[in-house]
Short mmCIF file of C-alpha atoms and ligand atoms in Angstrom, two decimals:
data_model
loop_
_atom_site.label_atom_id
_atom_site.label_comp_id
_atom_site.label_asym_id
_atom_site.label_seq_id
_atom_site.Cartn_x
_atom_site.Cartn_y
_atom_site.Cartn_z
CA UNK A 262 0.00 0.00 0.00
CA UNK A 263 1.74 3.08 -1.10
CA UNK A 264 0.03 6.56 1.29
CA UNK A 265 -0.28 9.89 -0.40
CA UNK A 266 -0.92 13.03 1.76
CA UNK A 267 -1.77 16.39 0.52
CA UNK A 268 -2.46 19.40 2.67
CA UNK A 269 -5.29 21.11 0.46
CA UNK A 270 -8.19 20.37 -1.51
CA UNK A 271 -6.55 21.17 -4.64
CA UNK A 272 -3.33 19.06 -4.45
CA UNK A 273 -5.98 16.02 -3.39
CA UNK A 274 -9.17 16.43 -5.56
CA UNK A 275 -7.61 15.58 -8.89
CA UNK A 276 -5.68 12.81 -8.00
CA UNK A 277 -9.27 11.65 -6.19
CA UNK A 278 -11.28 11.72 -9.17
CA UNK A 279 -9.08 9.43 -10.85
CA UNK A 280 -8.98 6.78 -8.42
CA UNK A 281 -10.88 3.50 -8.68
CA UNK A 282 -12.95 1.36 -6.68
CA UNK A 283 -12.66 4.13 -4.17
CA UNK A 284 -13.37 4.13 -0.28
CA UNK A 285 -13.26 6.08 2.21
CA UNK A 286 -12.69 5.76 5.79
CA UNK A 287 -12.54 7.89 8.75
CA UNK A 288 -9.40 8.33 11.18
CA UNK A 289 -8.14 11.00 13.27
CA UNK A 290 -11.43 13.37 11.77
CA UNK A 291 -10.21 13.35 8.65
CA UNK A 292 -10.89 11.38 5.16
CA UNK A 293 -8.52 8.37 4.11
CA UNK A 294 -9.64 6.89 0.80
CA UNK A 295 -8.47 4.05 -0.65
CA UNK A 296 -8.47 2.46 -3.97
CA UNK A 297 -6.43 1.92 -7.25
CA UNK A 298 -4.24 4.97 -8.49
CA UNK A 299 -3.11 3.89 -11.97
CA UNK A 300 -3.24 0.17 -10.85
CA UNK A 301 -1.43 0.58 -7.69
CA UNK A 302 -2.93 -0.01 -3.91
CA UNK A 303 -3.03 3.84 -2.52
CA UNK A 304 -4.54 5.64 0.26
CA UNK A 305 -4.91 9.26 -0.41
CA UNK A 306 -5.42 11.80 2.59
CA UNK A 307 -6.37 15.55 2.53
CA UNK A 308 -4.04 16.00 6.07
CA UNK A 309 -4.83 19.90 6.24
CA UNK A 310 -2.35 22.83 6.33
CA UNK A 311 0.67 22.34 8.77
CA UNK A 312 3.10 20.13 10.87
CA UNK A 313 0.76 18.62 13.65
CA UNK A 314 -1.77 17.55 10.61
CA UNK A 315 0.77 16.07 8.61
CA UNK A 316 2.43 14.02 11.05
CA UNK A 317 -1.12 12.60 12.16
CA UNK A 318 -1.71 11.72 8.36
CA UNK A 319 1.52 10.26 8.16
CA UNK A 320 0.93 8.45 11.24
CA UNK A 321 -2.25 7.08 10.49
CA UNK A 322 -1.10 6.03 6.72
CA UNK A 323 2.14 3.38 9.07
CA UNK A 324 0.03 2.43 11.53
CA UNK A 325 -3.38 1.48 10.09
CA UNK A 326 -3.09 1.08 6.80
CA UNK A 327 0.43 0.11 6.77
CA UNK A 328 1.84 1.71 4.47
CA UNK A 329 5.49 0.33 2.49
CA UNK A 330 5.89 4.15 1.49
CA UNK A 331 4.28 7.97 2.29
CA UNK A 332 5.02 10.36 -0.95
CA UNK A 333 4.00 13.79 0.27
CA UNK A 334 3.32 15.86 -2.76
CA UNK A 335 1.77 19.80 -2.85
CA UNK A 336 3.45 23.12 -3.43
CA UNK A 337 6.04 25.09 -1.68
CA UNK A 338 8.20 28.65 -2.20
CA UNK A 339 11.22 28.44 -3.76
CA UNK A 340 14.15 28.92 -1.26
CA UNK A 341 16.84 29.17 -3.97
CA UNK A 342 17.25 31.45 -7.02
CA UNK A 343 17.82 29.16 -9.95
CA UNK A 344 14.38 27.17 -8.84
CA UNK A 345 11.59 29.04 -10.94
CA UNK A 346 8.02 28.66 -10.15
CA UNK A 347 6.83 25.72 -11.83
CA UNK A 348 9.05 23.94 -11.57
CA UNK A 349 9.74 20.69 -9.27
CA UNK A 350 11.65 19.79 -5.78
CA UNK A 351 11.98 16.02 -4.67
CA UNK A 352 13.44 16.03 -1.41
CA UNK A 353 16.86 14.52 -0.12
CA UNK A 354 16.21 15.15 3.35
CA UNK A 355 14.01 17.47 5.27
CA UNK A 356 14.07 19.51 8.72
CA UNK A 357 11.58 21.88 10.52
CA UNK A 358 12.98 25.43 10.72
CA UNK A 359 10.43 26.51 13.66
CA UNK A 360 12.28 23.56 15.65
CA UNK A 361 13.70 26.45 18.09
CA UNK A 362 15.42 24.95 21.44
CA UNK A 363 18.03 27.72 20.75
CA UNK A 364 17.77 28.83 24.40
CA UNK A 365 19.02 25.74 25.88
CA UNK A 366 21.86 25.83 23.49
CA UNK A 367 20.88 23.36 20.72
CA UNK A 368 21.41 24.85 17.68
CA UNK A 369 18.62 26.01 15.41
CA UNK A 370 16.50 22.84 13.52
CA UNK A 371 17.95 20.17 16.13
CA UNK A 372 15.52 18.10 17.78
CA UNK A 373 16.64 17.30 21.66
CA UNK A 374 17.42 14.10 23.21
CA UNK A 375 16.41 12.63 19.14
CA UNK A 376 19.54 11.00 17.45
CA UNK A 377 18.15 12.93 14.24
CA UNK A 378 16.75 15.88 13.29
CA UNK A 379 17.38 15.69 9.11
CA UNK A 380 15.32 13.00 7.90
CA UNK A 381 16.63 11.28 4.53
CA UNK A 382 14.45 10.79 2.12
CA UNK A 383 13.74 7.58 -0.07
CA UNK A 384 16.77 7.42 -3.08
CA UNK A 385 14.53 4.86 -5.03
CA UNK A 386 11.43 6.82 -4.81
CA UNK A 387 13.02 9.90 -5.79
CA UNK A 388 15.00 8.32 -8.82
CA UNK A 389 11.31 7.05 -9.50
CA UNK A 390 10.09 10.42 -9.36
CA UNK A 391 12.37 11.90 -11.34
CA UNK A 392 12.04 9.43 -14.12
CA UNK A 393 8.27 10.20 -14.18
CA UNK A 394 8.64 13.92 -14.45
CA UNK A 395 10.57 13.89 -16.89
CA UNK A 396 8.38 11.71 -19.12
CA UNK A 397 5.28 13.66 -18.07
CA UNK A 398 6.43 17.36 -17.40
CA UNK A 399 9.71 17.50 -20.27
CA UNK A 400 9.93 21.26 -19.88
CA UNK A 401 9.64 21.32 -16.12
CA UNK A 402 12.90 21.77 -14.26
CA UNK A 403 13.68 18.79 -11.77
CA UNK A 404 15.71 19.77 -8.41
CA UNK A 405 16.63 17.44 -5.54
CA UNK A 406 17.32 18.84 -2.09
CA UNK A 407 16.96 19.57 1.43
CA UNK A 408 12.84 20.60 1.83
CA UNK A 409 12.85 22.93 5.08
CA UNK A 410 8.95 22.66 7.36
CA UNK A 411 7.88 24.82 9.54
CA UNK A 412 4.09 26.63 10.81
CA UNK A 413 5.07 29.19 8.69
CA UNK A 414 4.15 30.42 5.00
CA UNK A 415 7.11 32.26 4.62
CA UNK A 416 6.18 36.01 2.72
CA UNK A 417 9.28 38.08 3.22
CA UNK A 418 12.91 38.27 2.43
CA UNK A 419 14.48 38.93 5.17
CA UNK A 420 12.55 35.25 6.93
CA UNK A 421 13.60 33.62 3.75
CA UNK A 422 17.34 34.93 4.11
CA UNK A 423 17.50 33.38 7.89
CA UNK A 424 16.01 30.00 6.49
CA UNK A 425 18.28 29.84 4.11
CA UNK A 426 21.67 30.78 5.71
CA UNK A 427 21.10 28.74 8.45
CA UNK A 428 19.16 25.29 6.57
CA UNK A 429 20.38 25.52 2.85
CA UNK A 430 17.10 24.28 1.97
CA UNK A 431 15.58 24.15 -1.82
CA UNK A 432 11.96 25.09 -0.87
CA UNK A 433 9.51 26.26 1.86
CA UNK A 434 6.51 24.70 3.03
CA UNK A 435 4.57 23.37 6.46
CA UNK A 436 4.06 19.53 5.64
CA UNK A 437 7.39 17.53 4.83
CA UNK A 438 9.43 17.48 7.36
CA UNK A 439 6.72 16.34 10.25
CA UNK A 440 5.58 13.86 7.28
CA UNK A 441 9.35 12.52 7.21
CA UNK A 442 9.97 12.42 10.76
CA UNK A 443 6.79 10.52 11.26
CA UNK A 444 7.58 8.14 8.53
CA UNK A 445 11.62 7.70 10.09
CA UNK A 446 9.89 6.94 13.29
CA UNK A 447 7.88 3.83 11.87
CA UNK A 448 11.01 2.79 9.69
CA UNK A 449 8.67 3.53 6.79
CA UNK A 450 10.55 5.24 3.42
CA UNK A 451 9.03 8.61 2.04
CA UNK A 452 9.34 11.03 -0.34
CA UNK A 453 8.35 14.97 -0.43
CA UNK A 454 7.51 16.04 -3.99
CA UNK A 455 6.68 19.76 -4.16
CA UNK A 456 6.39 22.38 -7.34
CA UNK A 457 6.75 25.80 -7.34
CA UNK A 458 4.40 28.44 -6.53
CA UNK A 459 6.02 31.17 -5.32
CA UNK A 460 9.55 32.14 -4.42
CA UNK A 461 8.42 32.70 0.02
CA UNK A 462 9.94 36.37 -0.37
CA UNK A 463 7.51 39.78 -0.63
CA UNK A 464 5.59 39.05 -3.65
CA UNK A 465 4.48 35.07 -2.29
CA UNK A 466 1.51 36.50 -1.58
CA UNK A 467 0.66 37.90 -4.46
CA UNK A 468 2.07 34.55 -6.56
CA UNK A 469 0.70 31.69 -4.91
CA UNK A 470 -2.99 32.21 -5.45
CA UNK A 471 -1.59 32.53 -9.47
CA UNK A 472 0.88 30.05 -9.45
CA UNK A 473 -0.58 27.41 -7.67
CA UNK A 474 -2.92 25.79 -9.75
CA UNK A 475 -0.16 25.19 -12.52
CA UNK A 476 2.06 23.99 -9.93
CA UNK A 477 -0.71 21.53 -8.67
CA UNK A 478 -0.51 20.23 -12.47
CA UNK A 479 3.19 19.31 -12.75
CA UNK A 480 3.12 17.47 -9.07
CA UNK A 481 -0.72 15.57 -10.11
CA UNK A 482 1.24 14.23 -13.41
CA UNK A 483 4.19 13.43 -11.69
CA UNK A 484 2.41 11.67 -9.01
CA UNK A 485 0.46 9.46 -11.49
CA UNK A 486 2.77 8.18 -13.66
CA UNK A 487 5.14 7.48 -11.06
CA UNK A 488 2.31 4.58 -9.52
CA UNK A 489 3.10 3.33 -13.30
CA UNK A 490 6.97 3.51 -12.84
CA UNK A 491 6.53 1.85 -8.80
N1 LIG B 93 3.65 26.69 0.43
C1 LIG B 93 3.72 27.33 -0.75
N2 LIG B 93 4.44 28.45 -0.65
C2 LIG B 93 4.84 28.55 0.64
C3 LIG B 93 5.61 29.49 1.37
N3 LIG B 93 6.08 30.58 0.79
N4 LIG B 93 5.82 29.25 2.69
C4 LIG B 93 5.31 28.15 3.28
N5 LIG B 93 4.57 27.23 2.64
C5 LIG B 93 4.34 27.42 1.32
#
């Protein structure tokens, strides 16, 4: 059984409608739905914006249904100059930026007491990935790197520039990184897939709401094809 979380309606619903043999059941008060995603086993969640959703999803998707891999997949701001909206992040490893125990003199990101705090990603899902965007999304740009979480939609430069000195990170969101810690905690491989729809400085707000629907596109057609490619 492979798990797919989304945050939003709109990085779930199309995916959804081309499921078969659909059903859904309730955990957690939110909707899991199983069926066949381009003849694969999958159950798809809608986890709902942020890291305390996310990990729940992920949660849920290793210890009910099981799952042999989580593929996170959704949009994110660009953290990195040469990574254009539109185009396409698959995660190495990913950390939560808000993780802030600073004042007991752990350094920024670092979990206490936890032997990790950068969770590596799946190689063989992303090498999956990558061969499906590229068949599916030819003019899309492909980037692999660190995906950096936090409760945060990140809307100004200066934020951006402290994220990115201190994480080196490739994109922005609220999602991965509790989705991969969750998923390192039940030994279960995962994969954040994220396109571009906005570039988390002072004009994210203005780009998302434009930009997101195409990005939604490149990660839906990525998504599919790679349940052909699994
Ligand atoms: N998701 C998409 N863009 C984002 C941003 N700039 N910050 C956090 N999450 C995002």
């Amino acid at each position: 059984m492979i798990g797919i979380i989304g945050a939003m309606q709109e990085e779930v619903e199309d995916l959804k409608a081309v499921m078969k043999d659909c059903r859904v059941e309730r955990h957690a008060s939110r909707d899991y739905i199983t069926g066949e995603l381009e003849g694969r086993d999958v159950v798809l969640v809608q986890c709902g914006v942020g890291k305390v959703n996310a990990a729940i999803a992920a949660e849920v998707l290793a210890g009910i249904y099981k799952c042999n891999y989580i593929i996170n997949t959704g949009i994110a701001g660009s953290l990195n100059t040469a990574i254009d909206i539109g185009d396409i992040v698959l995660s190495t490893d990913a950390l939560q930026h808000d993780m802030d125990v600073t004042g007991l003199g752990f350094e920024k990101g670092i979990i206490p007491d936890q032997d990790v705090s950068v969770f590596e990603a799946s190689s063989s899902l992303r090498n999956i990935a990558k061969a499906a965007c590229e068949k599916v999304n030819p003019d899309v740009k492909i980037f692999e790197g660190r995906v950096v979480s936090g409760d945060q939609f990140v809307s100004s430069e200066e934020v951006k520039k402290e994220i990115v000195d201190l994480f080196h990170g490739m994109c922005t969101e609220m999602e991965g990184a509790a989705i991969a810690q969750a998923a390192w905690l039940n030994n279960v491989p995962y994969l954040v897939i994220r396109a571009i729809s906005d570039k988390a400085d002072d004009s994210a707000d203005m780009d998302y709401p434009s930009f997101k629907i195409k990005a939604i596109e490149h990660s839906v057609r990525l998504v599919r094809e790679m349940m052909r490619m699994i």
